[in-house]
N, CA and C atoms as an extended XYZ file, in Angstrom:
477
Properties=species:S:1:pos:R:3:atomname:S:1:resname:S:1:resid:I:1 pbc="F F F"
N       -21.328       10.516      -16.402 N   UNK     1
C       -21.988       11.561      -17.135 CA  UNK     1
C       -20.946       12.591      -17.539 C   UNK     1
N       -20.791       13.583      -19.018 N   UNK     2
C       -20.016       14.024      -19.219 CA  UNK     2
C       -21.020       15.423      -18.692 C   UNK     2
N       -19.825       16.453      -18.969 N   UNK     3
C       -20.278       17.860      -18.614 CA  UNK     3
C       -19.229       18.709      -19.223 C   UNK     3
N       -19.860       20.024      -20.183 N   UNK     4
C       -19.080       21.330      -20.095 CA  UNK     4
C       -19.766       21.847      -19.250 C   UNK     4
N       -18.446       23.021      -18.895 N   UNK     5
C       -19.065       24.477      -18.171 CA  UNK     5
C       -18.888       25.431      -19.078 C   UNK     5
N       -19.671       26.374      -18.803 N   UNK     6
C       -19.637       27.856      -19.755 CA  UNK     6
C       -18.517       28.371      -18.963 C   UNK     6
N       -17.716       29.077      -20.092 N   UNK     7
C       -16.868       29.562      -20.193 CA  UNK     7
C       -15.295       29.222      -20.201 C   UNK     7
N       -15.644       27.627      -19.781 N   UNK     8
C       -14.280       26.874      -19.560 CA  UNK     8
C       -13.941       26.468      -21.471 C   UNK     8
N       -13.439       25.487      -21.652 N   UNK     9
C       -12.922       24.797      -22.521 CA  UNK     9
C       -13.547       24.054      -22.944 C   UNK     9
N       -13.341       23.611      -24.258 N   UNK    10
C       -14.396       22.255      -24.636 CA  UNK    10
C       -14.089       20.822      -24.124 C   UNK    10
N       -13.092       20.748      -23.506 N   UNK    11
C       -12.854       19.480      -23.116 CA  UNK    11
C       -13.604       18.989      -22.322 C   UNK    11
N       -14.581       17.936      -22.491 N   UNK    12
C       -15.242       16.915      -21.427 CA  UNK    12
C       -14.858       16.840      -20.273 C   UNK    12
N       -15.652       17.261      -19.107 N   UNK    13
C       -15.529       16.802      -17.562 CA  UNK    13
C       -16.626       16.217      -17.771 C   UNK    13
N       -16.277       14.902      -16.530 N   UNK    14
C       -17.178       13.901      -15.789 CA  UNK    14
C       -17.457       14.281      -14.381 C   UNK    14
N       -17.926       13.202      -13.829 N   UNK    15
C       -18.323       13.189      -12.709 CA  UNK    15
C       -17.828       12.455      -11.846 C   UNK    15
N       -17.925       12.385      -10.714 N   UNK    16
C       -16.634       11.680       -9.618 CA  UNK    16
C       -16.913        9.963      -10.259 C   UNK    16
N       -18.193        9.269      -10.117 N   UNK    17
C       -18.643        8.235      -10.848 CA  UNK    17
C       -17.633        7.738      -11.972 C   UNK    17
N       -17.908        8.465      -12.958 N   UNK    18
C       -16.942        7.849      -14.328 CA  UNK    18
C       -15.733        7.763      -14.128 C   UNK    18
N       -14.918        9.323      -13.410 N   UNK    19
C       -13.890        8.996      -13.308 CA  UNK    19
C       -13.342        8.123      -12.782 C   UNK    19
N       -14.075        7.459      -11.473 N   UNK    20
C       -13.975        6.276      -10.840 CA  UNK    20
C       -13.549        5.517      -11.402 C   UNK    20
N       -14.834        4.911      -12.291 N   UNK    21
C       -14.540        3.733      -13.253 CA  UNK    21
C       -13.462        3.694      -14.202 C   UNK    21
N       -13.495        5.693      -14.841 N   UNK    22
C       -12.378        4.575      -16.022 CA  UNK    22
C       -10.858        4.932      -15.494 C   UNK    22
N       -10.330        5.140      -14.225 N   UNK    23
C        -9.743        4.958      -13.686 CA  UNK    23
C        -9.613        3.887      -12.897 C   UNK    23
N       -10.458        2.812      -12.377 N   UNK    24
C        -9.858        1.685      -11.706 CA  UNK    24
C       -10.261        1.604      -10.771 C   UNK    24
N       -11.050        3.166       -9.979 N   UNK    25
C       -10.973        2.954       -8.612 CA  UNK    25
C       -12.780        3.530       -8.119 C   UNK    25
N       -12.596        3.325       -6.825 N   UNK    26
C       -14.247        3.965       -5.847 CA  UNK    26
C       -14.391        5.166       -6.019 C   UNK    26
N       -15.360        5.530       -6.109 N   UNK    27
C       -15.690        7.130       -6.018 CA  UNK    27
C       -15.355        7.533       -4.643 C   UNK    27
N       -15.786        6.551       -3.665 N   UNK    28
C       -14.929        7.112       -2.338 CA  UNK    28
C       -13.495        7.469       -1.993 C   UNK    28
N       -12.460        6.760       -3.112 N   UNK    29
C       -11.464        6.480       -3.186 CA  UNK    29
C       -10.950        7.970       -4.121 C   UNK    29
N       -11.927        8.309       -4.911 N   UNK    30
C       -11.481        9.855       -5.675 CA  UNK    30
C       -11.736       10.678       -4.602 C   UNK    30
N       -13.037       10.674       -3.762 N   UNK    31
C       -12.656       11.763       -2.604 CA  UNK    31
C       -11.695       11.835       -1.649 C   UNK    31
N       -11.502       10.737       -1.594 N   UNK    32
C       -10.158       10.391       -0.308 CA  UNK    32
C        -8.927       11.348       -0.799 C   UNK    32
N        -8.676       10.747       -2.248 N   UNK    33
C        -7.476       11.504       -2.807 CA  UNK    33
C        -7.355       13.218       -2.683 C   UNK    33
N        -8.439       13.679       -3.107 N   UNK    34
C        -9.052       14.912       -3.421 CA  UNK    34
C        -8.822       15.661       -1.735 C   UNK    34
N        -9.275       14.851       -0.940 N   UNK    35
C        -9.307       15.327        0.624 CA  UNK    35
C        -7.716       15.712        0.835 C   UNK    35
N        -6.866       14.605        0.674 N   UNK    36
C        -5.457       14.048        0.933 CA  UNK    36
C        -4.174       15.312       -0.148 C   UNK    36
N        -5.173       15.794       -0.967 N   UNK    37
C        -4.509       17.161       -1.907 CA  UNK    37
C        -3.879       16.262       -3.088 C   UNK    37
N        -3.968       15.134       -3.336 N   UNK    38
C        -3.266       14.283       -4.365 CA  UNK    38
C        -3.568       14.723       -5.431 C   UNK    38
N        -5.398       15.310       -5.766 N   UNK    39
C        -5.958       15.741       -6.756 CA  UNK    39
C        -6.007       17.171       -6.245 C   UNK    39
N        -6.640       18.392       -7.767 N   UNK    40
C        -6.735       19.521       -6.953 CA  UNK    40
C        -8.190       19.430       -6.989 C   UNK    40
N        -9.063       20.784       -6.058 N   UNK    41
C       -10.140       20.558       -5.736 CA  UNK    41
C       -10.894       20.594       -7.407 C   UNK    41
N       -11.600       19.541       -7.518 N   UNK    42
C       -12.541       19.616       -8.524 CA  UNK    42
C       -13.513       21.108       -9.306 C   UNK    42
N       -14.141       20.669      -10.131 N   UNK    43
C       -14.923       22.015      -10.593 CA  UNK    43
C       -16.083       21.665      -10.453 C   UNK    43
N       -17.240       22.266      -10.354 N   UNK    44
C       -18.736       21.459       -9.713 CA  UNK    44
C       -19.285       22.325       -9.988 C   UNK    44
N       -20.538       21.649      -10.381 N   UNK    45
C       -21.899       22.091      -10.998 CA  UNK    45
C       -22.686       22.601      -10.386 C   UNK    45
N       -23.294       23.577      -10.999 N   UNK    46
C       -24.233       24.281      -10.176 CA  UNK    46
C       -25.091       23.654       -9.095 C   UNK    46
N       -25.481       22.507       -9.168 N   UNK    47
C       -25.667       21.050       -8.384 CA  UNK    47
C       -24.729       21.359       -7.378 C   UNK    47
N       -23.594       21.797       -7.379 N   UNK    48
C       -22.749       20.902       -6.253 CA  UNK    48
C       -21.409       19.770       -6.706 C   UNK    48
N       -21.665       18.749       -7.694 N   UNK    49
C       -21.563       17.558       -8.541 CA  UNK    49
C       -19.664       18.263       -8.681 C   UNK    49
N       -19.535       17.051       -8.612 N   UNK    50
C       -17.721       17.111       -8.462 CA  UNK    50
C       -17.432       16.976      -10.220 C   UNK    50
N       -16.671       17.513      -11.156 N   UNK    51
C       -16.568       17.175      -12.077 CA  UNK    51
C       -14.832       17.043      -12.502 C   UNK    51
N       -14.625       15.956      -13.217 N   UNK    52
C       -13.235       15.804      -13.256 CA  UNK    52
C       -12.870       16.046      -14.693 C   UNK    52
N       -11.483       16.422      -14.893 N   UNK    53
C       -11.063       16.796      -16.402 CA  UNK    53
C        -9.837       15.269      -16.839 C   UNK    53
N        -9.649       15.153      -17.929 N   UNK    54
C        -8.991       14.378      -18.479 CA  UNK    54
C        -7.824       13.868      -17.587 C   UNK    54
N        -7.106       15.076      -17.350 N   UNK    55
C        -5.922       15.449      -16.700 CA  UNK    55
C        -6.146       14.508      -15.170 C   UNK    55
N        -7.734       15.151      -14.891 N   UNK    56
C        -7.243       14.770      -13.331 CA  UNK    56
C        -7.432       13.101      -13.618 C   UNK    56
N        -8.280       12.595      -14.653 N   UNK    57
C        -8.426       11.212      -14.764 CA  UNK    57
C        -6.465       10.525      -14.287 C   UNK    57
N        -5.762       11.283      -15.404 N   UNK    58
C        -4.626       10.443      -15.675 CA  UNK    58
C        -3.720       10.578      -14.718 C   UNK    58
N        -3.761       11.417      -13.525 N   UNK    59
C        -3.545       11.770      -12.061 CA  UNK    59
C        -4.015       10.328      -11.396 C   UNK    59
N        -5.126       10.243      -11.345 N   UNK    60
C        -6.051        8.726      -10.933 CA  UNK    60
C        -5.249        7.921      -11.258 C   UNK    60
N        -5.335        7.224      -12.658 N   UNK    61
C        -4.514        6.555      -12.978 CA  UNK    61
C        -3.304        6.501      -12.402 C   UNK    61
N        -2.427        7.125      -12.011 N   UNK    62
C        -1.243        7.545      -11.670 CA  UNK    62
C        -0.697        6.680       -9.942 C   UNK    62
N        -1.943        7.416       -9.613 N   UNK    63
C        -1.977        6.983       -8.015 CA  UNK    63
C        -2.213        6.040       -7.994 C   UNK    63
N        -3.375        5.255       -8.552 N   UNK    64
C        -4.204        3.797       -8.474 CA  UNK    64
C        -2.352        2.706       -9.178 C   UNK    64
N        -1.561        2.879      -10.076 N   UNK    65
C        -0.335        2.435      -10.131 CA  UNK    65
C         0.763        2.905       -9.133 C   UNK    65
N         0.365        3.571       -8.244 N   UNK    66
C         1.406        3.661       -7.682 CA  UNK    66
C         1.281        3.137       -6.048 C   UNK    66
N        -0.387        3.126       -5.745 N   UNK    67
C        -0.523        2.379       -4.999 CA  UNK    67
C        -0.033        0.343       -4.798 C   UNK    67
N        -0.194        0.389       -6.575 N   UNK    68
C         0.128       -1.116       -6.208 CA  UNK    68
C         1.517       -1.400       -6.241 C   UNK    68
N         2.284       -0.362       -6.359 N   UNK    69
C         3.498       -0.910       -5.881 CA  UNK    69
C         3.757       -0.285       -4.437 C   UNK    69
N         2.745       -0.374       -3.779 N   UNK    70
C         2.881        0.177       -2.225 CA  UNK    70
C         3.622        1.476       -1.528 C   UNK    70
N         3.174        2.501       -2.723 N   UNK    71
C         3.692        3.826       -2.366 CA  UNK    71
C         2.902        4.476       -1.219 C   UNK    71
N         3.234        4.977       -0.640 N   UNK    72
C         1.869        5.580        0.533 CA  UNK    72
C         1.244        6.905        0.020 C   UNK    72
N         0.323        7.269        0.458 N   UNK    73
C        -0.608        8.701        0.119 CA  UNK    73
C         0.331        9.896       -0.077 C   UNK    73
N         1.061        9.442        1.044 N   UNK    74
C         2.328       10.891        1.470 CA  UNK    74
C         3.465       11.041        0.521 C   UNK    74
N         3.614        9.413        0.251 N   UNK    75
C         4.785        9.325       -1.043 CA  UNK    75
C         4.335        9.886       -2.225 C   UNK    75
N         2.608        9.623       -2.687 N   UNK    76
C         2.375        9.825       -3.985 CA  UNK    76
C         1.957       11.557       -3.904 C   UNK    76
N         1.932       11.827       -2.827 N   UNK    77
C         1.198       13.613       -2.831 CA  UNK    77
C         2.746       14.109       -3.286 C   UNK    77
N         4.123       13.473       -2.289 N   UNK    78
C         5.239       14.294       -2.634 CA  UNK    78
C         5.470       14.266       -4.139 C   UNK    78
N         5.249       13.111       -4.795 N   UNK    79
C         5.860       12.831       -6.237 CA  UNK    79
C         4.845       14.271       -6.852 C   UNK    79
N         3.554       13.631       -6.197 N   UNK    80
C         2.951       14.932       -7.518 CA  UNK    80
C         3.064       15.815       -7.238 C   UNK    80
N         3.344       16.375       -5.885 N   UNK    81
C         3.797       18.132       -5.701 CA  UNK    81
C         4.843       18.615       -6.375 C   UNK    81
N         6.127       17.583       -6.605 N   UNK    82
C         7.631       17.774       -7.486 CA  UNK    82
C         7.321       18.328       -8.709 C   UNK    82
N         6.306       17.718       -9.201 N   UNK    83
C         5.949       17.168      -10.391 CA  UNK    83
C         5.216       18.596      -11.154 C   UNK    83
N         4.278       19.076      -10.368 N   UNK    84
C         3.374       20.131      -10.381 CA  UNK    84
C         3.908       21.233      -10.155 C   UNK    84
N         5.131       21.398       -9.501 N   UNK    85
C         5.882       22.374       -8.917 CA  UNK    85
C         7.019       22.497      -10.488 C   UNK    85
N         7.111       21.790      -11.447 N   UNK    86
C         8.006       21.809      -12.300 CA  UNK    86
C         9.425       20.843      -12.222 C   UNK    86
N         9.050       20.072      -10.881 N   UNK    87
C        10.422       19.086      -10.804 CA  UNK    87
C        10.539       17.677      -11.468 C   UNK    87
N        11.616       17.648      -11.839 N   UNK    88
C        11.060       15.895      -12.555 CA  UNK    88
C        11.630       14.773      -10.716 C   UNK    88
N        10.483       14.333      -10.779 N   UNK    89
C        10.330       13.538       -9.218 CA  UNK    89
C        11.351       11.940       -9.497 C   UNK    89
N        11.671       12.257      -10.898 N   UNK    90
C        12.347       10.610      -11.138 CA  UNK    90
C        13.825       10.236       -9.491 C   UNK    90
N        13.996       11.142       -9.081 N   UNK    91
C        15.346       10.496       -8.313 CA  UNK    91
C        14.628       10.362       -7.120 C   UNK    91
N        13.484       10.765       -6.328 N   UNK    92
C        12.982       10.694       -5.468 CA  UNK    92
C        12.018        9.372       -5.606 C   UNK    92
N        11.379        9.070       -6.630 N   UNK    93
C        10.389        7.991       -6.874 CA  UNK    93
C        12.019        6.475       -6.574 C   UNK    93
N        13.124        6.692       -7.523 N   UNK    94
C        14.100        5.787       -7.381 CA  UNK    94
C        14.160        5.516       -5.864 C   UNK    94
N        14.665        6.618       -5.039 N   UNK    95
C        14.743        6.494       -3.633 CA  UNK    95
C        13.418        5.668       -3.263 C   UNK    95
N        12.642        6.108       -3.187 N   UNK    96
C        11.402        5.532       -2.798 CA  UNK    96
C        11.217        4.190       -2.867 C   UNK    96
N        11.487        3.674       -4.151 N   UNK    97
C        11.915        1.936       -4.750 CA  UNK    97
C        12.959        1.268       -3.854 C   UNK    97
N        13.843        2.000       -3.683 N   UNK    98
C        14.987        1.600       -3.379 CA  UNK    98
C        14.339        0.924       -1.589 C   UNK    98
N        13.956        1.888       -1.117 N   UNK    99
C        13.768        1.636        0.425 CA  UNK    99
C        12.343        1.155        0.819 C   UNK    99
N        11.664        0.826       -0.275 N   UNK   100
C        10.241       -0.274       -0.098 CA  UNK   100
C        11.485       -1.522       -0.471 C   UNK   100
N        12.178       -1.882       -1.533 N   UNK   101
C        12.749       -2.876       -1.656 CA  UNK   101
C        13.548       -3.457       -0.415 C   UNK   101
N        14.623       -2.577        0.202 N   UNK   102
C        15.455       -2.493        1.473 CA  UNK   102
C        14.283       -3.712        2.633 C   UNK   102
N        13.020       -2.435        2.514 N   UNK   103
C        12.156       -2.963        3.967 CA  UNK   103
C        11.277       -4.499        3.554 C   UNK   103
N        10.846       -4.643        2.097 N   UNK   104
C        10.785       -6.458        1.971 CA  UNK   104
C        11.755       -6.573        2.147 C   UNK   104
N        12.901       -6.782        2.076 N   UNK   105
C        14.174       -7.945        1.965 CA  UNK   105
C        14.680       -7.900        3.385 C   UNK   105
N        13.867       -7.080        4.309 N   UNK   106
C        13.786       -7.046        5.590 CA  UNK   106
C        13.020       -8.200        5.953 C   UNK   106
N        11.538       -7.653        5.887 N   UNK   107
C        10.797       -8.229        5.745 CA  UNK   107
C        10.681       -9.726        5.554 C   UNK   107
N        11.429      -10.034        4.657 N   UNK   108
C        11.545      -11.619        4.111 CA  UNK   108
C        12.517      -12.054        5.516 C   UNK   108
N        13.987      -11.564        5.166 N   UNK   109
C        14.666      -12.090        6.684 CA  UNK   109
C        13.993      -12.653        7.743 C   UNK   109
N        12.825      -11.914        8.189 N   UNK   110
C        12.317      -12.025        9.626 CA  UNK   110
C        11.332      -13.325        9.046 C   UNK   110
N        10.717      -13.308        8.028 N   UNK   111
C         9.542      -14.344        8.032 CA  UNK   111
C        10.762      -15.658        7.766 C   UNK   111
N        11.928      -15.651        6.935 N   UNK   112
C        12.692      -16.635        7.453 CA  UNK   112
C        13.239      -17.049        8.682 C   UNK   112
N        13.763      -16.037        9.681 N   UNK   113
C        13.774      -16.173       10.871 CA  UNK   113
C        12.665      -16.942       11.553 C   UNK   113
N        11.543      -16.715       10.992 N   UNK   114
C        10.256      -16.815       11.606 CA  UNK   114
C         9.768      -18.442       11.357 C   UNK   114
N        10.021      -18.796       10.008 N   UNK   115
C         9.995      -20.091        9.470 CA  UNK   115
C        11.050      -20.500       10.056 C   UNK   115
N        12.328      -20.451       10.546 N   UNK   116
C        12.973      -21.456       11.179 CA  UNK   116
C        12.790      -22.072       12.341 C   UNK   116
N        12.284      -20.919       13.169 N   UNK   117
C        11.762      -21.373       14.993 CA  UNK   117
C        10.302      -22.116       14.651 C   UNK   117
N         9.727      -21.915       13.829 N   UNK   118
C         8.459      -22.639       13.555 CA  UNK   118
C         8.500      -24.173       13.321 C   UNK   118
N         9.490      -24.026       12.428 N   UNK   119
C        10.177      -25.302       12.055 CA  UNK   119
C        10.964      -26.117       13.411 C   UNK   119
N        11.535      -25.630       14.133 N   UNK   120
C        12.550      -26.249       14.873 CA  UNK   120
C        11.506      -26.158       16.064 C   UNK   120
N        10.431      -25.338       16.530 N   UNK   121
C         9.273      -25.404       16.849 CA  UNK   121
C         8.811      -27.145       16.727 C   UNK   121
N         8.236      -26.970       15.826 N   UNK   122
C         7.765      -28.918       14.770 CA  UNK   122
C         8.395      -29.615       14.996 C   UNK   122
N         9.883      -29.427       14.909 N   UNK   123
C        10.165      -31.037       15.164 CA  UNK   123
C        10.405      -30.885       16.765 C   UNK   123
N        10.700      -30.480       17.018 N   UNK   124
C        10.756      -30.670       18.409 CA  UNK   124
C         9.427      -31.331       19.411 C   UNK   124
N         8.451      -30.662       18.786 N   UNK   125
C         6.900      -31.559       18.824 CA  UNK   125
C         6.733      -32.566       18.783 C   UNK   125
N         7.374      -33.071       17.384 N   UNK   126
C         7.225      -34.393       16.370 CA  UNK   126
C         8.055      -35.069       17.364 C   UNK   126
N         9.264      -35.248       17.792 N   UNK   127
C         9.952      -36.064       18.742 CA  UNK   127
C         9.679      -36.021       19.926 C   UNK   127
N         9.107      -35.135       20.880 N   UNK   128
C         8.410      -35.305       22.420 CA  UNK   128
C         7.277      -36.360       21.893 C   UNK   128
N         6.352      -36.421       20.637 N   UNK   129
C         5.426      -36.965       20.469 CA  UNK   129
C         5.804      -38.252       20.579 C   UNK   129
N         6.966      -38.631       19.567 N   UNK   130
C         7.447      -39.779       19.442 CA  UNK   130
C         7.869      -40.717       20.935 C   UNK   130
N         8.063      -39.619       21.746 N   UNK   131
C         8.880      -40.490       22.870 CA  UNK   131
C         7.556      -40.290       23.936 C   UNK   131
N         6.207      -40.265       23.318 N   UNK   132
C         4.890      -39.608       24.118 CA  UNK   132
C         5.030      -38.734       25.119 C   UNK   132
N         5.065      -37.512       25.253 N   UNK   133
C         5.003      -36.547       25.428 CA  UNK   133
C         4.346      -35.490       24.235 C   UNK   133
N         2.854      -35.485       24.294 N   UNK   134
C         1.860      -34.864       23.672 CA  UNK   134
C         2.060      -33.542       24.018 C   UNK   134
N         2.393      -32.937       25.413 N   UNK   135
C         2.067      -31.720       26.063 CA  UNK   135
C         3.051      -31.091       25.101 C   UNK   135
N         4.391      -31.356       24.850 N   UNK   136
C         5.747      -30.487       24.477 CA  UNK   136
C         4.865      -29.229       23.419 C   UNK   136
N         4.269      -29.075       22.832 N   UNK   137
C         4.218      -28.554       21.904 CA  UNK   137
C         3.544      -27.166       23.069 C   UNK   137
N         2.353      -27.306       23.613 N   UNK   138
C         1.922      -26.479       24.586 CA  UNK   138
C         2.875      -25.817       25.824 C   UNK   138
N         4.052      -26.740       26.052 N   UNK   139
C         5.084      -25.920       26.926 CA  UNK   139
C         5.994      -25.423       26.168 C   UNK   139
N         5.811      -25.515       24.648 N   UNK   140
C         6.715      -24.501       23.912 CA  UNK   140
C         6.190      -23.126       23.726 C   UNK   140
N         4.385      -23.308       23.539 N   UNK   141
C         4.293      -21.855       23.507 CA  UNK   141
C         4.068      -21.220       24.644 C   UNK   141
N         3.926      -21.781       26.039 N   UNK   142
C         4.014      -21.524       27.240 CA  UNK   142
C         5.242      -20.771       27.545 C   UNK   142
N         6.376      -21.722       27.233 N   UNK   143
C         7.483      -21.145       28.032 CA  UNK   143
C         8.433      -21.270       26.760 C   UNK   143
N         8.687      -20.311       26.296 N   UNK   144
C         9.095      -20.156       25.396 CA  UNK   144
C        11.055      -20.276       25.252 C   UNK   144
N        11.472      -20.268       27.065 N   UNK   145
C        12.943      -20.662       27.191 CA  UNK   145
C        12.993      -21.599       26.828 C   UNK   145
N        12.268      -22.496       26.882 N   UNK   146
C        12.802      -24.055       27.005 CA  UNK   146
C        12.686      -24.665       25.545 C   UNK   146
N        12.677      -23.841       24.440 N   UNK   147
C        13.242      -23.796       23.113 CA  UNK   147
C        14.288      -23.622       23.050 C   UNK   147
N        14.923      -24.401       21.767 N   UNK   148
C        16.345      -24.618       21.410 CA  UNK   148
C        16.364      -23.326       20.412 C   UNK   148
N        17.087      -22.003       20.453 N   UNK   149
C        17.193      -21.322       19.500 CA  UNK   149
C        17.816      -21.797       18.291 C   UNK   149
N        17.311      -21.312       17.205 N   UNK   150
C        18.268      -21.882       15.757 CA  UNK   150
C        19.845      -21.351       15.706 C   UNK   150
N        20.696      -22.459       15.463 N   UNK   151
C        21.750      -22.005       15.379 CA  UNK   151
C        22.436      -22.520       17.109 C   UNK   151
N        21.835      -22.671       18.243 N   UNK   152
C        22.250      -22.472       19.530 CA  UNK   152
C        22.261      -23.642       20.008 C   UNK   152
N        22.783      -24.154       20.668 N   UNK   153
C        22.619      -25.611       21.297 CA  UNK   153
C        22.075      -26.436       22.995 C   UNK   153
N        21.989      -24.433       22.996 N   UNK   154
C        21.239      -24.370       24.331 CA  UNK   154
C        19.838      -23.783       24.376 C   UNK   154
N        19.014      -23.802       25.325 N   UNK   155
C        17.859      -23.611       25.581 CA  UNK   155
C        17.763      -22.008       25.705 C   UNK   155
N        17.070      -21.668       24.879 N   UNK   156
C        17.169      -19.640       24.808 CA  UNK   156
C        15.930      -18.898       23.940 C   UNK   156
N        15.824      -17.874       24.203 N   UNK   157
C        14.947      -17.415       23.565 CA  UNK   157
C        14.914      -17.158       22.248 C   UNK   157
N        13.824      -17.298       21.191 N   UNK   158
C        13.857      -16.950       20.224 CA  UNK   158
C        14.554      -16.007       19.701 C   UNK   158
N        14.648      -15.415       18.436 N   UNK   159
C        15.168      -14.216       18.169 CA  UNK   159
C        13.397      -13.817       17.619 C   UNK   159
């Protein structure tokens, strides 16, 4: 639903609803923000009724993209405080990229780490099986020494 107020401007405010929608996201998800200071507090109708301006739409927008590149609440409040404050937030948003990128390529390491003992896990299975010994696979996740670490030629703990 659109809305003026007397005395404001002619520009169209909505309601937490629309802005929702033509932003992307829940109306629960505009209060969250709004709670979190991402947005500023709305203007509301004699009702009560939260009403949003253009501006705060493209704020929405803003966050709802910056969530999907996995910025956190705290990251996107700092960008827009820079931002609102008169700073251009571009070297801080870079930083920000920089060290979500750092922590996948972390991230990846370990799930390769992780895929190798899994793997060396398997066959080690696959050959107790072969020589019948069914149990091996259950005294691997039992006792987890008596795995061959990757890389090691002795019996040791995972990394």
């Amino acid at each position: 639903m659109i809305h003026t107020l007397a005395g404001h401007d002619t520009a169209p405010l909505v309601t937490v609803r629309t802005a929702a929608l033509e932003a992307g996201l829940s109306a629960k998800a505009v209060r969250l923000y709004e709670r979190k200071g991402l947005l500023p507090p709305p203007e509301r109708t004699q009702a009560g009724y939260r009403l949003y301006s253009r501006h705060d739409i493209a704020v929405l927008n803003f966050i709802r993209r910056a969530k999907a590149l996995d910025l956190s609440l705290d990251e996107i409040k700092t960008i827009l405080d820079l931002q609102r404050g008169g700073e251009q937030p571009c070297q801080l948003v870079t930083t920000i990229l920089d060290t979500h990128l750092a922590d996948i390529d972390q991230k990846i390491a370990d799930l390769r780490t992780l895929r190798d003992s899994l793997r060396t896990a398997r066959l080690g299975a696959a050959a107790a099986q072969r020589d019948g010994n069914d149990a091996f696979i259950c005294q691997i996740i039992e006792t987890p020494e008596g795995l061959v670490a990757p890389g090691s030629s002795s019996p040791g703990n995972l990394p």
